[in-house]
Short mmCIF file of C-alpha atoms and ligand atoms in Angstrom, two decimals:
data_model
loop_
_atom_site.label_atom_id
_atom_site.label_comp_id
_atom_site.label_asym_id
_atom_site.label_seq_id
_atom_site.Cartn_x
_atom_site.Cartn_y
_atom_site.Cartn_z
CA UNK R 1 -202.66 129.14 25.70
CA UNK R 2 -202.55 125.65 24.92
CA UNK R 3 -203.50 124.43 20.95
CA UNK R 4 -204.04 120.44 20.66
CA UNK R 5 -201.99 119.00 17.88
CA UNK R 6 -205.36 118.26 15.15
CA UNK R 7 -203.04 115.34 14.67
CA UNK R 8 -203.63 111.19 14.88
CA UNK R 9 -201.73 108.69 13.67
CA UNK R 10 -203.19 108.85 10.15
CA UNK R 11 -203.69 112.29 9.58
CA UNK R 12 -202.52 113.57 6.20
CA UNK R 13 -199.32 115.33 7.62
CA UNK R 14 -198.39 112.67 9.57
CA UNK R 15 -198.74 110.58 6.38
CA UNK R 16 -196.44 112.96 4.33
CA UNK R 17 -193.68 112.98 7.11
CA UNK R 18 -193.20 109.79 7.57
CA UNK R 19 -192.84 109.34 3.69
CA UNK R 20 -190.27 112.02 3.79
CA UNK R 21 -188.26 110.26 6.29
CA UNK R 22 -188.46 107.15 4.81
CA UNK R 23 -186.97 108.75 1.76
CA UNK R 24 -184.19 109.82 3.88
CA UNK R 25 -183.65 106.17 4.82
CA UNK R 26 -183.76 104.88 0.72
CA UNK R 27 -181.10 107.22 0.04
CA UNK R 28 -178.91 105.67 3.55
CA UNK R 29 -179.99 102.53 1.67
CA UNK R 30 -178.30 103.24 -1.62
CA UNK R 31 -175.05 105.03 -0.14
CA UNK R 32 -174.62 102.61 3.19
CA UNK R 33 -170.73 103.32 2.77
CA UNK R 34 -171.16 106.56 4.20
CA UNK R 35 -174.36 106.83 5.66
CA UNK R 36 -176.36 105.67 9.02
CA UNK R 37 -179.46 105.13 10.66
CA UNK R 38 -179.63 105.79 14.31
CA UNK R 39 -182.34 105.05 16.83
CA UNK R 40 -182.47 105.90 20.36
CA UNK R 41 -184.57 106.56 23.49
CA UNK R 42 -185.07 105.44 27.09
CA UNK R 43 -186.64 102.68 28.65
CA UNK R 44 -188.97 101.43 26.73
CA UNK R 45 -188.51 103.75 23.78
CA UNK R 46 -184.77 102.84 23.45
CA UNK R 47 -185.61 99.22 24.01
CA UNK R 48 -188.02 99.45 20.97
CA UNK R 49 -185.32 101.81 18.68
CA UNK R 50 -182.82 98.10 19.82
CA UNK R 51 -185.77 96.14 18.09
CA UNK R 52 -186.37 98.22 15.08
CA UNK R 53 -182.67 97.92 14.42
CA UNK R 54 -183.35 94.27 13.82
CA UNK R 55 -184.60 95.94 10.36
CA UNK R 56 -180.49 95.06 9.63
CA UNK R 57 -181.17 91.61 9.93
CA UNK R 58 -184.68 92.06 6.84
CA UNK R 59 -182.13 94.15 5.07
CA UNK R 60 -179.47 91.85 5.20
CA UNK R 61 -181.56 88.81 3.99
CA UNK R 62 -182.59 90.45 1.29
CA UNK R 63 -178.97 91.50 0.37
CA UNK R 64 -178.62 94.93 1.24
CA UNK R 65 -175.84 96.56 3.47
CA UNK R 66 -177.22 96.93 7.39
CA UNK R 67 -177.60 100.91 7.92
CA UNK R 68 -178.90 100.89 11.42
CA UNK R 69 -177.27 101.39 15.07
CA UNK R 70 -179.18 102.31 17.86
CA UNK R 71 -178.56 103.81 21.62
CA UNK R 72 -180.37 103.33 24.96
CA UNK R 73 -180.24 105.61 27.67
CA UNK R 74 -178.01 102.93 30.03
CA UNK R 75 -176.09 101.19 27.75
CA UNK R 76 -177.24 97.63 26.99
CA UNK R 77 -178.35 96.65 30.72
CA UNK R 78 -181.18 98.91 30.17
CA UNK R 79 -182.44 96.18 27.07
CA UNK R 80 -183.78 94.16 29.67
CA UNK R 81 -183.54 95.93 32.99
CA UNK R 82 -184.62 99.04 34.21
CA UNK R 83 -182.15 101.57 34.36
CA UNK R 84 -184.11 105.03 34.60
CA UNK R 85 -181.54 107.70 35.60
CA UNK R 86 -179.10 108.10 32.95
CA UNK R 87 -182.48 109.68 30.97
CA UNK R 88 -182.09 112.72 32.82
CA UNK R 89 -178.58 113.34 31.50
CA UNK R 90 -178.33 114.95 28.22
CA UNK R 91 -174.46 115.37 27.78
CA UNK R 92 -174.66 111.61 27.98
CA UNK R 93 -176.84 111.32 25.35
CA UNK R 94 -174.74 113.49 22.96
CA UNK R 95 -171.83 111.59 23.88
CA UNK R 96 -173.44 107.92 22.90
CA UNK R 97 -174.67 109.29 19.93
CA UNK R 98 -171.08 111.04 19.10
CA UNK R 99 -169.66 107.58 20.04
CA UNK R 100 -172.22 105.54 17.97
CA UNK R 101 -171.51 107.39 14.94
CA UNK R 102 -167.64 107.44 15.46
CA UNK R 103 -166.88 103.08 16.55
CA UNK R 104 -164.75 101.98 14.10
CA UNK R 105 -166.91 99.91 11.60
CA UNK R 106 -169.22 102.87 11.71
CA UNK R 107 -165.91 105.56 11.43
CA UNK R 108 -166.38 108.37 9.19
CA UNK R 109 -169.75 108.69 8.31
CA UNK R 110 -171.02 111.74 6.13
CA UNK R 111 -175.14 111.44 6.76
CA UNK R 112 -176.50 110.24 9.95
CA UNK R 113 -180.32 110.33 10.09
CA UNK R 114 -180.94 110.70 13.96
CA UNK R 115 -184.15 109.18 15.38
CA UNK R 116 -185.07 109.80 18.63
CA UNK R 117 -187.94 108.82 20.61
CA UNK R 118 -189.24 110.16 23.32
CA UNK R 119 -193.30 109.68 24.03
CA UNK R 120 -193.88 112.45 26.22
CA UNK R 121 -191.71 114.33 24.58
CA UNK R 122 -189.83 115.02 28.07
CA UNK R 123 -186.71 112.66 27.94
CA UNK R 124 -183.11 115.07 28.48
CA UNK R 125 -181.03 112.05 26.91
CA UNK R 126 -182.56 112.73 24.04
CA UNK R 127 -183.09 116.19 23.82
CA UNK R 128 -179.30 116.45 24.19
CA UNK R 129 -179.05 114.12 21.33
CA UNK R 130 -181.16 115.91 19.20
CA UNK R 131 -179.33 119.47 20.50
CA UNK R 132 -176.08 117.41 19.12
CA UNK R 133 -177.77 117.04 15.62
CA UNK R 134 -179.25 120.81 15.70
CA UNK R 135 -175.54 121.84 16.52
CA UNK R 136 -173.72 119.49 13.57
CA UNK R 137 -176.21 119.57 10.62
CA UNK R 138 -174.02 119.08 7.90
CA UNK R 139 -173.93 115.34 9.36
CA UNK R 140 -176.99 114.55 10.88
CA UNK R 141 -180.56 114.83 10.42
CA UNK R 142 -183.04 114.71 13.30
CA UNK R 143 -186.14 113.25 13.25
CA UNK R 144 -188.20 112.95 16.59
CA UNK R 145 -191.07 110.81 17.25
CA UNK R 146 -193.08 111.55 20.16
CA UNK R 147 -197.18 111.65 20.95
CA UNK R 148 -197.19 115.19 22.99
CA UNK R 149 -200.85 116.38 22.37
CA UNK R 150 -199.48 120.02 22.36
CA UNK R 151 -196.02 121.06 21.68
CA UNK R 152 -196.21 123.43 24.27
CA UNK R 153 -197.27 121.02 27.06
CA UNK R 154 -193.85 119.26 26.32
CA UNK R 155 -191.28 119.59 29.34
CA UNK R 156 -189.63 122.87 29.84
CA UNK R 157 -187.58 122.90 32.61
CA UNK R 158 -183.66 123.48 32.36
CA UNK R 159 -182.25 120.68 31.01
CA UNK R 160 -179.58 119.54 33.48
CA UNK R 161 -176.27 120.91 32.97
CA UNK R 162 -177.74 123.43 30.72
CA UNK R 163 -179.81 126.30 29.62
CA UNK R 164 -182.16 124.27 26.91
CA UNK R 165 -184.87 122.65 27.37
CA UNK R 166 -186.54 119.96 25.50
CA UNK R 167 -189.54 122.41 24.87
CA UNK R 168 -186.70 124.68 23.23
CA UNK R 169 -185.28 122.04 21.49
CA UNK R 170 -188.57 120.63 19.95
CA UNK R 171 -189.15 124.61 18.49
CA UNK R 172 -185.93 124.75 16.89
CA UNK R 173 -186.90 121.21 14.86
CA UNK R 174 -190.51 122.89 13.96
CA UNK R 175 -188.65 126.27 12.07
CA UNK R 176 -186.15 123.53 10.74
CA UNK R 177 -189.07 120.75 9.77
CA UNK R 178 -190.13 124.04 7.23
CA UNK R 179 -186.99 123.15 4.78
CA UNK R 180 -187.03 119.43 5.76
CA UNK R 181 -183.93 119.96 7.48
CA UNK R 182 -185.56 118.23 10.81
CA UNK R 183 -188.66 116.15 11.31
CA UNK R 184 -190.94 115.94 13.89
CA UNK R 185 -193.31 112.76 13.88
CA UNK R 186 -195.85 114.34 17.02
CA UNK R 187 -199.39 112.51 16.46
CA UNK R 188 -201.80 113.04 19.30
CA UNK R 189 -203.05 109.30 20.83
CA UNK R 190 -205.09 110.26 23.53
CA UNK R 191 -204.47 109.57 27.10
CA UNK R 192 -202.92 106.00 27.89
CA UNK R 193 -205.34 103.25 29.96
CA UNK R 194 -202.91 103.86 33.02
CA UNK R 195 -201.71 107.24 33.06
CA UNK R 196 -198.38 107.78 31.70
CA UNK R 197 -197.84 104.10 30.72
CA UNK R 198 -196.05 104.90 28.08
CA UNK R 199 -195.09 101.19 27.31
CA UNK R 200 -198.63 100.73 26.34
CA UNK R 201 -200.29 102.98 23.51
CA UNK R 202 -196.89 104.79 23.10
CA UNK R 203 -194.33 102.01 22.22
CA UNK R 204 -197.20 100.66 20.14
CA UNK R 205 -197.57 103.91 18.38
CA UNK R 206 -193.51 103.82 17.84
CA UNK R 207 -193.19 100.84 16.60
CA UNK R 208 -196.01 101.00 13.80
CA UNK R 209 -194.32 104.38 12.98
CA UNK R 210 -191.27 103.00 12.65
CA UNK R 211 -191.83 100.04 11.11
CA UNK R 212 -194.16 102.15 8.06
CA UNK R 213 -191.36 104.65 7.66
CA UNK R 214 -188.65 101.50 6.83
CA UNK R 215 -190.82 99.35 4.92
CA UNK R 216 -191.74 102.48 3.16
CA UNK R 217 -188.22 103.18 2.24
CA UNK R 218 -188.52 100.27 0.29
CA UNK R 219 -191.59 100.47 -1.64
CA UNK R 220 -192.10 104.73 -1.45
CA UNK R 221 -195.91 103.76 -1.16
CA UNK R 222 -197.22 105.01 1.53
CA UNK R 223 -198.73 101.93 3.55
CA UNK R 224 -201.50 102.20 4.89
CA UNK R 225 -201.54 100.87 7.96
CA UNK R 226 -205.65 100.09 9.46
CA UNK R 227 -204.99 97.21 12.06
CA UNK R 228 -207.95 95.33 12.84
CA UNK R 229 -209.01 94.80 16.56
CA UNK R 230 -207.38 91.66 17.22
CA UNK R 231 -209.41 89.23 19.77
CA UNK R 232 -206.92 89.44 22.35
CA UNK R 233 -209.25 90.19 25.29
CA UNK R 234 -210.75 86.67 25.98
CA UNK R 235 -207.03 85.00 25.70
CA UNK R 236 -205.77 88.16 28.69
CA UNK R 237 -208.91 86.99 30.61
CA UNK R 238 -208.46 83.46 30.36
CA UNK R 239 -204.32 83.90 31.47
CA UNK R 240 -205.26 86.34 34.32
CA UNK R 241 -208.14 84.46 35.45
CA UNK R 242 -206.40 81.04 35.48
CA UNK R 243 -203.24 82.78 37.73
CA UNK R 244 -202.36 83.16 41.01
CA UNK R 245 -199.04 83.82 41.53
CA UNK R 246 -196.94 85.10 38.57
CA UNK R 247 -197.15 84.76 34.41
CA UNK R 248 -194.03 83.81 32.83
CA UNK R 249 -193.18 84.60 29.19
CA UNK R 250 -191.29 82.21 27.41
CA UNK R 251 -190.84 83.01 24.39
CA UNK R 252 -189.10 82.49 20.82
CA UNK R 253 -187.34 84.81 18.15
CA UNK R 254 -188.66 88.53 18.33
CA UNK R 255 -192.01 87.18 19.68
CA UNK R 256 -189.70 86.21 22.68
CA UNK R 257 -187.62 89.45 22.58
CA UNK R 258 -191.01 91.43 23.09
CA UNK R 259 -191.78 89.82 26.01
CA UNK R 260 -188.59 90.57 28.14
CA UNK R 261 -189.29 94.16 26.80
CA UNK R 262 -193.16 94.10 28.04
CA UNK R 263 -191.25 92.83 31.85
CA UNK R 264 -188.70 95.15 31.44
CA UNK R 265 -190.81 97.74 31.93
CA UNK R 266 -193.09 96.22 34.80
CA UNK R 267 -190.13 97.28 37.58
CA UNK R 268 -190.13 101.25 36.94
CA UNK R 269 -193.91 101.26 36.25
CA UNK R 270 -195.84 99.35 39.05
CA UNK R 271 -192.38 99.13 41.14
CA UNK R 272 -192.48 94.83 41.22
CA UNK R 273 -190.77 92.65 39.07
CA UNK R 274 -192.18 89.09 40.05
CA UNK R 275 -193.13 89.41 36.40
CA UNK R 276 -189.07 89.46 35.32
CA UNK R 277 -187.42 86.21 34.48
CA UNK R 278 -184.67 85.86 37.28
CA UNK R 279 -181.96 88.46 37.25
CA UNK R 280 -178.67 87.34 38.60
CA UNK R 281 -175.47 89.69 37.91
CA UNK R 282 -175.67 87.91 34.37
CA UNK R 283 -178.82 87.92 32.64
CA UNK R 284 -180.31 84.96 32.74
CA UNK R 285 -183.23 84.67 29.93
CA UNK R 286 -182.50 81.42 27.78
CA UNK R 287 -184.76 78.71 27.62
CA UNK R 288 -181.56 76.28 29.97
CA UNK R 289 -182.03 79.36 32.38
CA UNK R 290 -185.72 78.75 32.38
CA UNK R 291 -185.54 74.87 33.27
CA UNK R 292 -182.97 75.41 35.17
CA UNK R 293 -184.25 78.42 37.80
CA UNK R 294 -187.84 78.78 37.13
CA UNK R 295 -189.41 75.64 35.93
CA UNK R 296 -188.21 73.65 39.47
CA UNK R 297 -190.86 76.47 41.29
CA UNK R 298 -193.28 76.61 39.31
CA UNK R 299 -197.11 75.38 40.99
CA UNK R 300 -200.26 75.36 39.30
CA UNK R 301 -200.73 78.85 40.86
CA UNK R 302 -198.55 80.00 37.82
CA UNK R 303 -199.84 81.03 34.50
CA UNK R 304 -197.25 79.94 31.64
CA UNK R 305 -197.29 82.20 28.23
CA UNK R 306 -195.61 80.62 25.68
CA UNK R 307 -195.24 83.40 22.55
CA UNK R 308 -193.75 81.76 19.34
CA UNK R 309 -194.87 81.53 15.45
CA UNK R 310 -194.17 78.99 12.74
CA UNK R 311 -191.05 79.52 11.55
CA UNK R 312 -190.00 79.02 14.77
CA UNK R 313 -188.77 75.50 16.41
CA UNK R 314 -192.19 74.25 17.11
CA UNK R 315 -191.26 70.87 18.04
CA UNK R 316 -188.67 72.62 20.90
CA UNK R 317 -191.81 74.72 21.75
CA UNK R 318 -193.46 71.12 22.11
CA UNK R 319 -191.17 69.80 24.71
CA UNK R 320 -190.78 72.78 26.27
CA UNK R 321 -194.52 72.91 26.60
CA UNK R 322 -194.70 69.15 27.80
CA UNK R 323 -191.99 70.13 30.82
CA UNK R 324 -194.23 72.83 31.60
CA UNK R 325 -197.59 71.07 31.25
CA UNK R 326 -196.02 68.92 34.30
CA UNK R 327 -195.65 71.59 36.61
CA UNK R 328 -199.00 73.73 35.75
CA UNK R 329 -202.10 73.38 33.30
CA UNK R 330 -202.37 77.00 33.06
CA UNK R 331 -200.27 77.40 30.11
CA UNK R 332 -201.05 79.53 27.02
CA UNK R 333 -199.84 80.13 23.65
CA UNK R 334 -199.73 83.02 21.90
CA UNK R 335 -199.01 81.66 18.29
CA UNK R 336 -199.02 83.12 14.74
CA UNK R 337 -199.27 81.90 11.80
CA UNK R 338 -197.49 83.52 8.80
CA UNK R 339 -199.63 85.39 6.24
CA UNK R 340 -200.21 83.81 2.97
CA UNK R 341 -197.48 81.66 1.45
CA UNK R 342 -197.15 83.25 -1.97
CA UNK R 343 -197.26 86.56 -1.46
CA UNK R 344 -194.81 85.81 1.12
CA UNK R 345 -192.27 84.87 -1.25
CA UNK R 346 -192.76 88.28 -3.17
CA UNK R 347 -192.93 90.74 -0.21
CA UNK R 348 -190.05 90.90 2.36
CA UNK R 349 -191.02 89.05 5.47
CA UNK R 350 -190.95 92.43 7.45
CA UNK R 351 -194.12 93.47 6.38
CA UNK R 352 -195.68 90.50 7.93
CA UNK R 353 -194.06 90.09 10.84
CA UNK R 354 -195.20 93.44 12.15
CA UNK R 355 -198.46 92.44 12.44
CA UNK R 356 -198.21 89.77 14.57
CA UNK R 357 -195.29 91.61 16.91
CA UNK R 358 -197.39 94.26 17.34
CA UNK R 359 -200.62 91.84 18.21
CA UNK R 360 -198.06 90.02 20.91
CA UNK R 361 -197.01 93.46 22.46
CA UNK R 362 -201.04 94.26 22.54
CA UNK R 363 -201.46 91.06 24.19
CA UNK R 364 -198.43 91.01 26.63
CA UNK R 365 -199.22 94.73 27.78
CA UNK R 366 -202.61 93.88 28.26
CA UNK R 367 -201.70 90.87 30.13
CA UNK R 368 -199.06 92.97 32.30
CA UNK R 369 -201.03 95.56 32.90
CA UNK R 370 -204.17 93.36 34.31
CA UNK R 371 -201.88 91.25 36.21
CA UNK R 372 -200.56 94.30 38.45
CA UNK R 373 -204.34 95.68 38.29
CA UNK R 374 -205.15 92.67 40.01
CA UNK R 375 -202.28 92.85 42.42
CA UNK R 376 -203.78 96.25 43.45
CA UNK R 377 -200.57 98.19 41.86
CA UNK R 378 -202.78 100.83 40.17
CA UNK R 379 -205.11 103.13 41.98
CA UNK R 380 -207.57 104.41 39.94
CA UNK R 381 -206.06 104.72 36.62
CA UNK R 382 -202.61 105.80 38.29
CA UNK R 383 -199.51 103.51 38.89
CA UNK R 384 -199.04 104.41 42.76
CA UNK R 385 -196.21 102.10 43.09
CA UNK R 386 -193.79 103.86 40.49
CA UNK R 387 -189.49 103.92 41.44
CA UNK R 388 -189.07 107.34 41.87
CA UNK R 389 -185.75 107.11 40.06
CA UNK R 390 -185.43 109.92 37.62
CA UNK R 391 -186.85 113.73 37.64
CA UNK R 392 -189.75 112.80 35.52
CA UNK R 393 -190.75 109.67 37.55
CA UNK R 394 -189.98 112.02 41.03
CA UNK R 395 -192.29 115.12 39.05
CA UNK R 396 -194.80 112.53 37.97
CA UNK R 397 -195.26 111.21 41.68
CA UNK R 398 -195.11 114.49 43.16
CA UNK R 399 -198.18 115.33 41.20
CA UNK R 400 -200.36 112.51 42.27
CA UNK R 401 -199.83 113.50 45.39
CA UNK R 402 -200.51 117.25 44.43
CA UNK R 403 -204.05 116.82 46.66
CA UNK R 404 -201.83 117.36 50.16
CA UNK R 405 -198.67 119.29 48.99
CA UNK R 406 -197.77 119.76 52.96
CA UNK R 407 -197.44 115.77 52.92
CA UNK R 408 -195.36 116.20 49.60
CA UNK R 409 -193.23 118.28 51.11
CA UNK R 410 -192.82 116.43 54.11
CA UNK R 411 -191.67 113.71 51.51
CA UNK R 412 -189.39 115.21 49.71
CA UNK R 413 -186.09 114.29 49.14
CA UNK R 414 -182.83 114.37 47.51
CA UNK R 415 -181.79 112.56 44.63
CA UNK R 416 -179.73 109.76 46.20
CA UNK R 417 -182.78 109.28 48.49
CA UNK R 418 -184.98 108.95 45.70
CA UNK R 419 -182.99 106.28 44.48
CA UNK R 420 -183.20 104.01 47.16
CA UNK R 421 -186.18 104.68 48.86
CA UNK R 422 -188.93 102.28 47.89
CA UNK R 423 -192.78 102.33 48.13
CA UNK R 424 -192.98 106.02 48.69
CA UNK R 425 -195.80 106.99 46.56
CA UNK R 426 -197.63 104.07 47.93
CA UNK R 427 -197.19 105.02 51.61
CA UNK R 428 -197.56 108.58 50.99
CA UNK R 429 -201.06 107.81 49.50
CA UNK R 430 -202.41 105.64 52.43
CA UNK R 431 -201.22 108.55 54.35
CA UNK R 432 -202.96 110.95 51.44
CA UNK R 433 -206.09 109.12 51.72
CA UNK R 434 -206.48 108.49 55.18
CA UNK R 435 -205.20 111.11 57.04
CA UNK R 436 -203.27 108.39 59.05
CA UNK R 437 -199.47 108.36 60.35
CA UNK R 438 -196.60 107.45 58.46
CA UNK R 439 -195.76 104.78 60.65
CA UNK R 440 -199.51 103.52 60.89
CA UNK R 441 -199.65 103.61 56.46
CA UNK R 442 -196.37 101.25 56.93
CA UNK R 443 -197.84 98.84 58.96
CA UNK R 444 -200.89 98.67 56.81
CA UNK R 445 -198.62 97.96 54.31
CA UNK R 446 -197.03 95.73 55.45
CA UNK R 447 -200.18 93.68 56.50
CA UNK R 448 -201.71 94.70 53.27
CA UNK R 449 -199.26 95.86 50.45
CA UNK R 450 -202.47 96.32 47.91
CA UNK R 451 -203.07 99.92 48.29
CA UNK R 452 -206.65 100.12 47.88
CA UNK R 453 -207.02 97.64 50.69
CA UNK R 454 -204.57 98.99 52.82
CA UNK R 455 -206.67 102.37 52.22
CA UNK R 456 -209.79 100.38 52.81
CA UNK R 457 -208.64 98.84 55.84
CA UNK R 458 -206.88 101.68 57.62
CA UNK R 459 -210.55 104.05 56.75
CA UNK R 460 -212.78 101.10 58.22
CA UNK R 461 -210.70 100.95 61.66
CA UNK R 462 -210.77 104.90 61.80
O1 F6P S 1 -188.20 106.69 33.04
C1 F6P S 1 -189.41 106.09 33.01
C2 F6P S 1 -190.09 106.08 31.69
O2 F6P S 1 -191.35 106.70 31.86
C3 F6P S 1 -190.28 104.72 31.13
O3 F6P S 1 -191.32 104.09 31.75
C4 F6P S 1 -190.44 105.04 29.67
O4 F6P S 1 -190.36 103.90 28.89
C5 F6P S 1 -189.31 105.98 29.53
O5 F6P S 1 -189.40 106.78 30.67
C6 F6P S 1 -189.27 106.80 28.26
O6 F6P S 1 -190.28 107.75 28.21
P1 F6P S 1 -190.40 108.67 26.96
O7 F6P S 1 -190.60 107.78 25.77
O8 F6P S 1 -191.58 109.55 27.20
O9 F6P S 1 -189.10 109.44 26.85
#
């Protein structure tokens, strides 16, 4: 029988946990010598545990030791590229951790609070982290964030490699979340816009978490956190009206760094990455890499989002803005202002910034998300062009095409084929929908590569 978590993001218990954590991180605060933060997850999860380890550079400007390190399922590629399969693989999980806590400048430590984040509460990488902590508690502490609705709707198959399974793992943490001896951060959210778009209410949902549990740890007030509907939804219908052919972000400071994150995350999801700046061997996402590759082709058809605040270099933004004004007049700023001088001097910066980050992700998921709406990438409210690249991602396309399992059958495939084949779910849905060939869905396809059209198209000729 399946019992709904009663709760949201502000419910009393969720309140009290996050204040208990954040006490955890004062004391890592006081005793940095021989204590650590940690922060991991995969794709966009771990990408947002890399940003909320910029809490080293807050803590460092306001004279305190940095006490944070974080881990991404992939290594550092995965920051700004998609790099889904090393989540299924929880030894390798343990083993970053293990070598996270063990690098030399980071040798030795006695207390390690583990965070882990994992939205659907499904990711093997970190289970097998949080298995390590279970296993070696007189050094670490877990704490998992996650927005299951149900603790028992969390995954339970085998984990690979082993007998556990994250479902097993997340009941050990609830007997040891009785003593405080684990934490479990599991508020409900209700479904995403796109179904299991994660990025989207999720990451939001982590960061805020995140960012009240540090910013408690300095004040031990609990913050309360009511964030006002910002009017984002004329500026995402002005940018995706005004563009044709792709949006580029170009962006400053962590206003900037969101924005690779929000494309990041456009490749695994909707399976296209027009919306990534250019990705040689190196990565190339500076500003010289932006004149030098992507301003020389951009048209008018291109919609230009420039994301940046004040106490960044506005008058670079200004000629940057001037180069680009050349090529196309649809170009947008997303700009913030910084709160109120004087209190500004009193209160670290952190506690402003978050505000306006987490109205920028808002915006740039928003403005993702309709862009590949409007390329026909979601059917209904499904992504139907997701890489099949991991078990979850494989599962989660298996089940939207549940409605013909003979066809899913037909379709499946082992792992190395998952890898490389592209646009299955896609083609298997024309096929789904239409009851035509495989080789008749690929030529619609090909002729029409929006799905609902192709669908469209293929049912008016029948
Ligand atoms: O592997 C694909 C993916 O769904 C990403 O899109 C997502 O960011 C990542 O997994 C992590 O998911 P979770 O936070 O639920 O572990």
């Amino acid at each position: 029988e399946t019992e709904f978590s009663p709760q949201r993001l502000l419910s009393e218990e969720i309140v009290k946990t996050l204040m208990e954590v954040a006490e955890r991180v004062r004391l890592i605060l006081k005793d940095p010598q021989d204590s650590l933060v940690v922060l991991s997850g995969c794709g966009t999860s771990g990408r947002l545990a890399f940003f909320m380890s910029g809490f080293n550079r807050e803590l460092q400007r306001l004279n305190y030791a940095p006490i944070c390190s974080y881990v991404i399922a992939g290594g550092d590629r995965a920051l700004f590229s998609s790099q889904e399969a090393p989540e299924d693989d929880p030894t390798l999980g343990a083993l970053r951790l293990k070598k996270v806590s063990t690098i030399p400048c980071l040798r030795g430590k006695k207390r390690v609070l583990f965070i882990g984040v994992s939205c659907g509460l499904s990711a093997p990488f970190v289970a097998g982290q949080l298995d390590f902590c279970l296993r070696h508690p007189d050094v670490y502490t877990p704490v998992l964030v996650g927005f299951n609705p149900c603790v028992s709707l969390c995954r339970n198959e085998p984990l690979p490699g082993c007998t556990l399974t994250f479902r097993s793992v997340v009941t050990r943490m609830e007997e040891l979340a009785k003593t405080q001896k684990a934490f479990l951060i599991n508020p409900a959210l209700g479904p995403e816009a796109i179904s299991g778009s994660s990025r989207m209410k999720g990451g939001s949902a982590t960061k805020i978490l995140l960012e009240v549990v540090f910013s408690a740890s300095f004040s031990r007030t609990p913050v309360t956190f009511k964030y006002a509907q910002w009017g984002y939804g004329r500026a995402v219908q002005k940018i995706l009206c005004a563009c044709g052919r792709q949006v580029c972000y170009l962006g400053w400071g962590s206003l900037g760094l969101l924005g690779l994150i929000d494309a990041s995350e456009c490749k695994p999801t909707f399976g296209h990455s027009e919306l990534l700046f250019p990705q040689g061997p190196e990565f190339s996402i500076s500003h010289d890499d932006f004149l030098d590759r992507v301003l020389p082709r951009l048209t008018d058809d291109d919609a230009v989002l420039l994301l940046y605040s004040d106490s960044d270099d506005v008058d670079e933004v200004a000629k940057l803005a001037h180069r680009v004004r050349e090529k196309t007049s649809n170009i947008h700023g997303a700009y913030h202002q910084t709160d109120g001088g004087t209190a500004a001097q009193q209160v670290p910066c952190y506690f402003f910034l978050y505000k306006r980050e987490l109205s920028t992700k808002l915006l740039l998921n928003a403005v993702s998300t309709g862009a590949h709406i409007l390329k026909g990438k979601v059917f209904k409210n499904y992504m139907i062009d997701l890489q099949v690249t991991n078990s979850k991602l494989y599962r989660r396309a298996a089940r939207l095409l549940q409605v013909r399992i003979a066809m899913v059958d037909s379709l499946k495939m082992n792992q190395h084929l998952c890898v490389s084949v592209v646009q299955v779910v896609p083609l298997a849905l024309v096929c789904l929908l239409t009851g035509c060939s495989i080789k008749e869905a690929e030529t619609r396809l090909e002729q029409q590569p929006i799905v609902r059209e192709a669908v469209e198209a293929c049912l008016k000729s029948s």
